Amino acid sequence: MRLGTRLRELRRAAGLTMEELAEASGVSSRAISDMERGHSRTPQPRTLAALATALNVSDEERRRLEEDVRALRRGGTDARPGLCEPPRSVADFIGRADELAAVRRAAADGRRGGPAPVVLVHGQAGVGKTTLVLRAAEALRGDHPSGCLYVDLRGVDAAPPSAGDVAARLLRALHIPARAVAGSDEERCAQLRAVLRERRCLLVLDNAAGEAQVRPLLPGAGAGPVLVTCRRVLSGLEGVRRLPLAPLTPEESAALLRTVADQAALPSAAGDVAEVSRLCGHLPLALRIAGTRLSTRSGWSVRHLVERLSDEDRRLAALRTGDIGVGAAFALSHAQLSGTARRVFRRLAHLPGPDFTAPLVVLVTDDDPADIMDVLEELVELGLLQTRAADRYQLHDLLRLFAGERLRGEEPEGERAAVRLGMARRLLEVTVTAGRWFEPGFGAPPPTWSGPVPLATADEAAHWLRSEAENWLGALRIAAGAGEDRLVVETAEALHWFSDTAIAWRGWYEVYGLSRRSAAALGDRRLEATHLNYFSWAASACARRLDEALAAALAARDIAVADGDHKEEAWALQYAAQSLSLEGRLEEALELLRQALRPADLADDHDGYVHLLIRMGSAQESQGHYEEALATFRQALRELTRRPVSAHQGEAARARIFVYSAYALELLGRHTEALEQTAAALSTTTARETPALTCRVHLTRGLALAGLGDHRAARAELTRVVELADGVPLYNRFFSDEATRLLASLDG
């Protein structure tokens, strides 16, 4: 048994800490720590005698300790190798508890027999792969009498060492005489595996180049564990436990900054520390560099660091200190890409959203979709791109900046601008086509549609619009910035009816803010009134900017009245009423809704007319006039039957009428009728799939069932409300609070 291992076991058996043993023996705790970890040369006889006396060991144990020392002096097989010593691990290691536990479990499995456990830690540059394995190796080395061997495989070098060269180095570290080392690469690797089979040794292979470099070095059964790090996934290696490493959590990032820089530990700096962590993308390398720069600049505050990192064009330059830098680390991976992959990678910087699918990449490359999939997998393999789901990819924030740098350095400005605007136009073409599934008078794409994504059904269109919202919104910004006002207005118009199915998304405020300005720039007063109305809706219903919403609606009304545009006049009055209603000015709101009925009827705006009646009933319900509200909802249902309302809007209107009527019936204490009406509501697709309506249905059912004395069923319905309310940001406080209050009353 190694001296360090035996000494540790004796100390623990005696129930002593290192500090207590140091006090009892007169040997420093640092010297004891070095001996236990195998970091020191053989101890002097007087040191060993002092430790043995303090530990009160038996004569037999004292002889064993002396034999361990003699074995070390002889340079026997248990001696710690002088070569391949692991580098110093960081003292301020933060987080990674789950990953360290996974490595410990793998090592423990190896002690039970079978093949040597191999753990591959992989991830993007700067994520802390080497730091993690060195920490794990330090914790495990005491369990491996033959020591810990470390080799940097230089996987990102232009010419990494071969497996045979690495094997020769490891054999020398294991004290195999040079004349005994085999001649060929294959034989040296086999010799290494044979030696490792007999030695319980922890092997760390850092920064691997690929499978061909690692595979021949892996020992077989009976050997100690192997820890491998690589930017690649090394999918060709079999029997390997892969441990993907992600950036730190926000809490871990802040903790790391506090350990590196004293300024970051000040309570007053907490907000700025969180912002630095975000700007560093929670990447350990970036955080350490930022913290080091902060700690070495006595005049800097964390706020000063935030300001320096906030400039996207300079952020990567700021994340460089001494001989290390985030951009340089990325460049090593980038250098290994094929020419096609480099072009695709840099053009990913054009995509505006935080994540994307392969069809969107085609919009900036014009490559074959099948080829793009292969290239994206190449980027994933090298850690330059992350997968979020089966079909979605994501660039780390700092990698996006790096891709932007490559784009500016390798493509002329005119070409960049043309590709960016072309991408925006094509992306908005898809957006318009998807949005028109919900617009009266349109529906399915024309037979000639051959876009990059399937939009064969309304469900496919809705899924695409929701999942790619940040991308098409970014494309809308690009189009607006380029003066493509007609395209901006057309896109916003196509999304108008779809927006009613996604009211909780706050992005509508920006969408209709852009289209309002574009409509005004086009000089078309009817368009201006229309998009002022859309903006008013978004400002009130989505962003709760009620003063802005009311002002926009009144401006739209003035334009519409002056131009004799009855339809936009009616909608302007309706949106003004919405703002007043949200401010609690219910009587004023109800009066504007009554005024809006006449211009809506004159304009033959049948969809809008029914919608007005539903709003009137809702306003009456909010005033506590439940019978009046029911009468208005019945009138809306009659008008829905009488008027040629579009199919999609008819379904949505019918659902709202049933849901609101059920709630009014319940508020009148008509529990059975309320339950019957909720059943009618749930027979509509809109009520089942619109979160706000679904919450109201289950709240109504909970109230009705409680009123009928069925408390068990009522609890189930109210619990469902609380579960669903998280998906309805605008209304969740009312639904959740009301359901929670009722649940408490039932339990009481």
CSV table of C-alpha atoms in Angstrom, one decimal, residues 474-741:
chain,number,residue,atom,x,y,z
A,474,GLY,CA,-35.8,39.8,-35.6
A,475,ALA,CA,-36.4,39.6,-39.3
A,476,LEU,CA,-39.2,42.2,-38.9
A,477,ARG,CA,-36.7,44.5,-37.2
A,478,ILE,CA,-34.3,44.1,-40.0
A,479,ALA,CA,-37.0,44.8,-42.6
A,480,ALA,CA,-38.1,47.9,-40.7
A,481,GLY,CA,-34.5,49.1,-40.4
A,482,ALA,CA,-34.0,48.7,-44.2
A,483,GLY,CA,-37.1,50.7,-45.0
A,484,GLU,CA,-39.1,47.7,-46.2
A,485,ASP,CA,-42.3,49.3,-44.9
A,486,ARG,CA,-44.8,47.5,-47.1
A,487,LEU,CA,-43.3,44.1,-46.0
A,488,VAL,CA,-43.5,45.1,-42.3
A,489,VAL,CA,-47.2,46.1,-42.7
A,490,GLU,CA,-48.1,43.0,-44.6
A,491,THR,CA,-46.4,40.8,-42.0
A,492,ALA,CA,-48.1,42.5,-39.1
A,493,GLU,CA,-51.5,42.3,-40.9
A,494,ALA,CA,-51.1,38.6,-41.5
A,495,LEU,CA,-50.4,38.0,-37.8
A,496,HIS,CA,-53.4,40.0,-36.6
A,497,TRP,CA,-55.8,37.1,-36.1
A,498,PHE,CA,-53.2,34.7,-34.9
A,499,SER,CA,-52.2,37.2,-32.2
A,500,ASP,CA,-55.5,36.6,-30.5
A,501,THR,CA,-54.3,33.0,-29.8
A,502,ALA,CA,-51.1,34.1,-28.1
A,503,ILE,CA,-52.1,37.2,-26.1
A,504,ALA,CA,-49.6,36.4,-23.4
A,505,TRP,CA,-46.6,37.1,-25.7
A,506,ARG,CA,-45.3,40.6,-25.0
A,507,GLY,CA,-43.6,40.7,-28.4
A,508,TRP,CA,-46.8,42.0,-30.0
A,509,TYR,CA,-46.1,45.4,-28.6
A,510,GLU,CA,-43.0,45.6,-30.7
A,511,VAL,CA,-44.6,44.0,-33.8
A,512,TYR,CA,-47.3,46.6,-34.0
A,513,GLY,CA,-45.1,49.4,-32.9
A,514,LEU,CA,-43.0,48.7,-36.0
A,515,SER,CA,-46.0,48.3,-38.3
A,516,ARG,CA,-47.6,51.5,-36.9
A,517,ARG,CA,-44.5,53.4,-37.9
A,518,SER,CA,-44.3,51.7,-41.3
A,519,ALA,CA,-47.9,52.4,-42.1
A,520,ALA,CA,-47.4,56.1,-41.3
A,521,ALA,CA,-44.3,56.1,-43.5
A,522,LEU,CA,-46.3,54.7,-46.4
A,523,GLY,CA,-48.8,57.7,-46.2
A,524,ASP,CA,-51.8,55.4,-46.4
A,525,ARG,CA,-54.3,56.8,-43.8
A,526,ARG,CA,-56.4,53.7,-43.7
A,527,LEU,CA,-53.4,51.6,-43.0
A,528,GLU,CA,-52.2,54.0,-40.4
A,529,ALA,CA,-55.6,53.9,-38.6
A,530,THR,CA,-55.6,50.1,-38.8
A,531,HIS,CA,-52.1,49.7,-37.3
A,532,LEU,CA,-52.7,52.3,-34.7
A,533,ASN,CA,-55.6,50.1,-33.6
A,534,TYR,CA,-53.4,47.0,-33.6
A,535,PHE,CA,-50.8,48.8,-31.6
A,536,SER,CA,-53.5,50.0,-29.1
A,537,TRP,CA,-54.5,46.3,-28.6
A,538,ALA,CA,-51.0,45.2,-28.0
A,539,ALA,CA,-50.1,48.1,-25.7
A,540,SER,CA,-53.1,47.3,-23.4
A,541,ALA,CA,-53.7,43.6,-23.6
A,542,CYS,CA,-50.0,42.5,-23.9
A,543,ALA,CA,-47.8,45.2,-22.4
A,544,ARG,CA,-50.3,47.0,-20.0
A,545,ARG,CA,-49.2,50.4,-21.3
A,546,LEU,CA,-52.7,51.8,-20.9
A,547,ASP,CA,-52.0,55.5,-21.6
A,548,GLU,CA,-50.2,54.6,-24.8
A,549,ALA,CA,-53.0,52.3,-25.8
A,550,LEU,CA,-55.7,54.8,-25.2
A,551,ALA,CA,-53.8,57.6,-27.1
A,552,ALA,CA,-53.3,55.3,-30.1
A,553,ALA,CA,-56.9,54.2,-30.2
A,554,LEU,CA,-58.2,57.8,-30.1
A,555,ALA,CA,-55.7,58.8,-32.8
A,556,ALA,CA,-57.0,55.9,-35.0
A,557,ARG,CA,-60.6,57.0,-34.3
A,558,ASP,CA,-59.9,60.6,-35.4
A,559,ILE,CA,-58.3,59.4,-38.7
A,560,ALA,CA,-61.2,56.9,-39.4
A,561,VAL,CA,-63.9,59.5,-38.7
A,562,ALA,CA,-62.2,62.1,-40.9
A,563,ASP,CA,-62.0,59.5,-43.7
A,564,GLY,CA,-65.4,57.9,-43.2
A,565,ASP,CA,-63.8,54.5,-42.4
A,566,HIS,CA,-66.6,52.9,-40.3
A,567,LYS,CA,-64.7,49.7,-39.7
A,568,GLU,CA,-61.6,51.2,-38.2
A,569,GLU,CA,-63.8,53.7,-36.2
A,570,ALA,CA,-65.5,50.7,-34.6
A,571,TRP,CA,-62.3,49.0,-33.8
A,572,ALA,CA,-60.8,52.2,-32.4
A,573,LEU,CA,-63.7,52.6,-30.1
A,574,GLN,CA,-63.4,49.0,-29.0
A,575,TYR,CA,-59.7,49.3,-28.3
A,576,ALA,CA,-60.2,52.5,-26.4
A,577,ALA,CA,-62.8,50.8,-24.3
A,578,GLN,CA,-60.3,48.0,-23.6
A,579,SER,CA,-57.8,50.4,-22.2
A,580,LEU,CA,-60.5,52.1,-20.1
A,581,SER,CA,-61.8,48.8,-18.8
A,582,LEU,CA,-58.3,47.7,-17.7
A,583,GLU,CA,-58.0,51.0,-15.8
A,584,GLY,CA,-61.3,50.2,-14.0
A,585,ARG,CA,-63.3,52.8,-15.9
A,586,LEU,CA,-66.0,50.3,-16.7
A,587,GLU,CA,-69.0,52.6,-17.4
A,588,GLU,CA,-66.9,54.7,-19.8
A,589,ALA,CA,-65.7,51.6,-21.5
A,590,LEU,CA,-69.2,50.2,-21.9
A,591,GLU,CA,-70.5,53.4,-23.4
A,592,LEU,CA,-67.7,53.3,-26.1
A,593,LEU,CA,-68.6,49.7,-26.9
A,594,ARG,CA,-72.2,50.7,-27.4
A,595,GLN,CA,-71.1,53.5,-29.7
A,596,ALA,CA,-69.0,51.1,-31.7
A,597,LEU,CA,-71.9,48.8,-32.7
A,598,ARG,CA,-73.3,51.3,-35.3
A,599,PRO,CA,-70.1,51.8,-37.3
A,600,ALA,CA,-69.3,48.1,-37.2
A,601,ASP,CA,-72.8,47.3,-38.6
A,602,LEU,CA,-72.4,50.0,-41.3
A,603,ALA,CA,-69.1,48.5,-42.3
A,604,ASP,CA,-70.5,45.0,-42.5
A,605,ASP,CA,-67.7,44.0,-40.2
A,606,HIS,CA,-69.6,40.9,-38.9
A,607,ASP,CA,-66.6,39.5,-37.1
A,608,GLY,CA,-66.0,42.8,-35.3
A,609,TYR,CA,-69.7,43.2,-34.5
A,610,VAL,CA,-70.0,39.9,-32.7
A,611,HIS,CA,-66.7,40.6,-30.9
A,612,LEU,CA,-68.1,43.9,-29.7
A,613,LEU,CA,-71.1,42.2,-28.1
A,614,ILE,CA,-68.9,39.7,-26.3
A,615,ARG,CA,-66.8,42.6,-24.9
A,616,MET,CA,-70.0,44.4,-23.8
A,617,GLY,CA,-71.2,41.3,-22.0
A,618,SER,CA,-67.8,40.9,-20.3
A,619,ALA,CA,-67.8,44.6,-19.2
A,620,GLN,CA,-71.3,44.2,-17.8
A,621,GLU,CA,-70.2,41.0,-16.0
A,622,SER,CA,-67.3,43.0,-14.5
A,623,GLN,CA,-69.8,45.6,-13.2
A,624,GLY,CA,-71.8,42.9,-11.5
A,625,HIS,CA,-74.7,43.1,-13.9
A,626,TYR,CA,-74.8,39.3,-14.5
A,627,GLU,CA,-78.3,39.1,-16.0
A,628,GLU,CA,-77.5,41.9,-18.4
A,629,ALA,CA,-74.3,40.2,-19.3
A,630,LEU,CA,-76.2,36.9,-20.0
A,631,ALA,CA,-78.6,38.7,-22.2
A,632,THR,CA,-75.8,40.3,-24.2
A,633,PHE,CA,-74.0,36.9,-24.6
A,634,ARG,CA,-77.3,35.4,-25.9
A,635,GLN,CA,-77.6,38.3,-28.4
A,636,ALA,CA,-74.0,37.7,-29.5
A,637,LEU,CA,-74.8,34.0,-30.1
A,638,ARG,CA,-77.8,35.0,-32.2
A,639,GLU,CA,-75.7,37.4,-34.3
A,640,LEU,CA,-73.1,34.7,-34.7
A,641,THR,CA,-75.8,32.5,-36.2
A,642,ARG,CA,-77.3,35.3,-38.4
A,643,ARG,CA,-74.2,36.9,-39.7
A,644,PRO,CA,-71.6,35.5,-42.2
A,645,VAL,CA,-68.8,35.3,-39.6
A,646,SER,CA,-65.6,33.6,-40.8
A,647,ALA,CA,-65.2,30.0,-39.7
A,648,HIS,CA,-62.1,30.5,-37.5
A,649,GLN,CA,-63.4,33.6,-35.8
A,650,GLY,CA,-66.8,32.0,-35.4
A,651,GLU,CA,-65.3,29.1,-33.5
A,652,ALA,CA,-63.3,31.5,-31.3
A,653,ALA,CA,-66.4,33.7,-30.6
A,654,ARG,CA,-68.6,30.7,-29.8
A,655,ALA,CA,-66.0,29.4,-27.3
A,656,ARG,CA,-65.8,32.8,-25.5
A,657,ILE,CA,-69.6,33.2,-25.4
A,658,PHE,CA,-70.0,29.8,-23.8
A,659,VAL,CA,-67.1,30.3,-21.3
A,660,TYR,CA,-68.2,33.8,-20.2
A,661,SER,CA,-71.9,32.8,-20.0
A,662,ALA,CA,-71.0,29.8,-17.8
A,663,TYR,CA,-69.1,32.1,-15.4
A,664,ALA,CA,-72.0,34.6,-15.3
A,665,LEU,CA,-74.4,31.8,-14.5
A,666,GLU,CA,-72.2,30.6,-11.7
A,667,LEU,CA,-71.9,34.1,-10.3
A,668,LEU,CA,-75.8,34.1,-10.2
A,669,GLY,CA,-75.7,30.9,-8.2
A,670,ARG,CA,-77.1,28.8,-11.1
A,671,HIS,CA,-74.6,25.9,-10.5
A,672,THR,CA,-76.2,23.2,-12.7
A,673,GLU,CA,-76.7,25.5,-15.6
A,674,ALA,CA,-73.1,26.7,-15.3
A,675,LEU,CA,-71.8,23.2,-15.4
A,676,GLU,CA,-73.9,22.5,-18.5
A,677,GLN,CA,-72.5,25.6,-20.2
A,678,THR,CA,-68.9,24.6,-19.4
A,679,ALA,CA,-69.5,21.3,-21.1
A,680,ALA,CA,-70.6,23.2,-24.2
A,681,ALA,CA,-67.5,25.4,-24.0
A,682,LEU,CA,-65.2,22.4,-23.8
A,683,SER,CA,-66.8,21.0,-26.9
A,684,THR,CA,-65.0,23.8,-28.8
A,685,THR,CA,-61.4,23.5,-29.8
A,686,THR,CA,-60.6,27.1,-28.9
A,687,ALA,CA,-61.8,26.7,-25.3
A,688,ARG,CA,-59.8,23.5,-24.8
A,689,GLU,CA,-56.6,25.0,-26.3
A,690,THR,CA,-56.6,28.7,-25.2
A,691,PRO,CA,-55.0,28.8,-21.7
A,692,ALA,CA,-57.0,31.8,-20.4
A,693,LEU,CA,-60.3,30.3,-21.5
A,694,THR,CA,-59.4,26.9,-20.1
A,695,CYS,CA,-58.5,28.4,-16.8
A,696,ARG,CA,-61.9,30.2,-16.6
A,697,VAL,CA,-63.7,27.0,-17.5
A,698,HIS,CA,-62.1,25.0,-14.7
A,699,LEU,CA,-62.5,27.9,-12.3
A,700,THR,CA,-66.3,28.0,-13.1
A,701,ARG,CA,-66.5,24.2,-12.7
A,702,GLY,CA,-64.8,24.4,-9.4
A,703,LEU,CA,-67.1,27.0,-8.1
A,704,ALA,CA,-70.2,25.2,-9.4
A,705,LEU,CA,-69.2,21.8,-8.0
A,706,ALA,CA,-68.4,23.4,-4.6
A,707,GLY,CA,-71.8,25.1,-4.7
A,708,LEU,CA,-73.4,21.7,-5.3
A,709,GLY,CA,-71.5,20.2,-2.4
A,710,ASP,CA,-69.1,18.0,-4.4
A,711,HIS,CA,-66.0,19.3,-2.7
A,712,ARG,CA,-63.7,16.5,-3.9
A,713,ALA,CA,-64.5,17.2,-7.6
A,714,ALA,CA,-64.3,20.9,-6.9
A,715,ARG,CA,-60.7,20.5,-5.5
A,716,ALA,CA,-59.6,18.7,-8.6
A,717,GLU,CA,-61.0,21.5,-10.9
A,718,LEU,CA,-59.4,24.3,-8.8
A,719,THR,CA,-56.1,22.5,-8.6
A,720,ARG,CA,-56.1,22.3,-12.4
A,721,VAL,CA,-56.6,26.0,-12.5
A,722,VAL,CA,-53.5,26.6,-10.4
A,723,GLU,CA,-51.5,24.2,-12.6
A,724,LEU,CA,-52.6,25.9,-15.8
A,725,ALA,CA,-52.3,29.5,-14.6
A,726,ASP,CA,-48.5,29.6,-15.1
A,727,GLY,CA,-49.1,29.5,-18.9
A,728,VAL,CA,-51.3,32.6,-18.8
A,729,PRO,CA,-49.0,35.4,-17.7
A,730,LEU,CA,-51.5,38.2,-18.2
A,731,TYR,CA,-54.3,36.7,-16.1
A,732,ASN,CA,-52.5,34.2,-13.9
A,733,ARG,CA,-52.7,36.3,-10.7
A,734,PHE,CA,-56.5,36.4,-10.8
A,735,PHE,CA,-57.1,32.8,-11.8
A,736,SER,CA,-54.4,31.4,-9.5
A,737,ASP,CA,-55.3,33.6,-6.5
A,738,GLU,CA,-59.0,32.9,-6.8
A,739,ALA,CA,-58.5,29.1,-7.1
A,740,THR,CA,-56.0,29.1,-4.2
A,741,ARG,CA,-58.5,31.1,-2.1
